[in-house]
């Protein structure tokens, strides 16, 4: 569920993880992996495999994020003294 295969002739196979806003989060090369290893990777990333193509998807897997989404806090407005809200850490990404 929520996994799409696109064949690009001449390109090395890779898994491209996107955010809910379709922003690229990560690329994982698949050239040296077997089919079983790729299936295991997708499962470890948290994607749901339907038993049949028309089977329902459990609610917790509807958006099938590769990693759990954090609880997003509302954006803080600048304060009266015109200071801006604190910046996020370099490694922190709002869509992870």
CSV table of C-alpha atoms in Angstrom, one decimal, residues 15-85:
chain,number,residue,atom,x,y,z
A,15,UNK,CA,13.8,3.2,-3.5
A,16,UNK,CA,12.9,6.9,-3.2
A,17,UNK,CA,11.1,7.8,0.0
A,18,UNK,CA,8.8,10.8,-0.2
A,19,UNK,CA,7.0,12.9,2.4
A,20,UNK,CA,3.3,13.5,2.5
A,21,UNK,CA,4.0,16.6,0.4
A,22,UNK,CA,6.0,14.6,-2.1
A,23,UNK,CA,9.3,16.0,-1.0
A,24,UNK,CA,12.2,13.6,-1.3
A,25,UNK,CA,13.4,12.3,2.1
A,26,UNK,CA,15.9,9.6,1.2
A,27,UNK,CA,17.2,7.4,-1.7
A,28,UNK,CA,18.1,3.8,-1.1
A,29,UNK,CA,20.1,1.9,-3.8
A,30,UNK,CA,18.6,-1.5,-4.6
A,31,UNK,CA,21.1,-2.8,-7.2
A,32,UNK,CA,22.9,-5.1,-4.8
A,33,UNK,CA,19.8,-6.4,-3.0
A,34,UNK,CA,17.9,-9.6,-3.7
A,35,UNK,CA,14.1,-9.6,-4.0
A,36,UNK,CA,13.8,-11.0,-0.5
A,37,UNK,CA,16.1,-8.3,0.9
A,38,UNK,CA,14.0,-5.6,-0.8
A,39,UNK,CA,10.8,-7.1,0.6
A,40,UNK,CA,12.3,-7.2,4.1
A,41,UNK,CA,13.5,-3.5,3.8
A,42,UNK,CA,10.1,-2.3,2.8
A,43,UNK,CA,8.5,-4.2,5.7
A,44,UNK,CA,11.1,-2.7,8.1
A,45,UNK,CA,10.3,0.8,6.8
A,46,UNK,CA,6.7,0.3,7.9
A,47,UNK,CA,4.8,-0.2,4.7
A,48,UNK,CA,1.8,-2.4,4.7
A,49,UNK,CA,1.4,-5.4,2.4
A,50,UNK,CA,-2.1,-6.2,1.5
A,51,UNK,CA,-3.1,-9.9,1.3
A,52,UNK,CA,-4.9,-9.3,-2.0
A,53,UNK,CA,-5.0,-6.3,-4.3
A,54,UNK,CA,-8.6,-5.4,-3.2
A,55,UNK,CA,-8.1,-6.1,0.5
A,56,UNK,CA,-8.8,-3.2,2.9
A,57,UNK,CA,-5.9,-1.4,4.5
A,58,UNK,CA,-6.0,-1.0,8.3
A,59,UNK,CA,-6.5,2.6,9.4
A,60,UNK,CA,-3.0,2.9,11.0
A,61,UNK,CA,-1.5,2.1,7.6
A,62,UNK,CA,-3.6,4.4,5.4
A,63,UNK,CA,-0.7,6.9,4.9
A,64,UNK,CA,2.0,4.2,5.4
A,65,UNK,CA,4.8,6.5,6.4
A,66,UNK,CA,8.2,5.0,6.1
A,67,UNK,CA,8.9,6.4,9.5
A,68,UNK,CA,6.4,7.6,12.2
A,69,UNK,CA,5.4,11.2,11.9
A,70,UNK,CA,6.2,13.3,14.9
A,71,UNK,CA,3.5,15.3,16.7
A,72,UNK,CA,3.6,18.5,14.8
A,73,UNK,CA,3.3,21.6,17.1
A,74,UNK,CA,1.6,24.7,15.7
A,75,UNK,CA,4.0,27.2,14.3
A,76,UNK,CA,4.9,30.0,16.7
A,77,UNK,CA,4.3,33.5,15.6
A,78,UNK,CA,7.1,36.1,16.2
A,79,UNK,CA,6.9,37.6,19.6
A,80,UNK,CA,6.3,41.3,20.4
A,81,UNK,CA,10.0,42.0,20.5
A,82,UNK,CA,10.3,40.7,16.9
A,83,UNK,CA,12.3,37.7,17.8
A,84,UNK,CA,11.7,34.7,15.5
A,85,UNK,CA,10.9,31.2,16.7
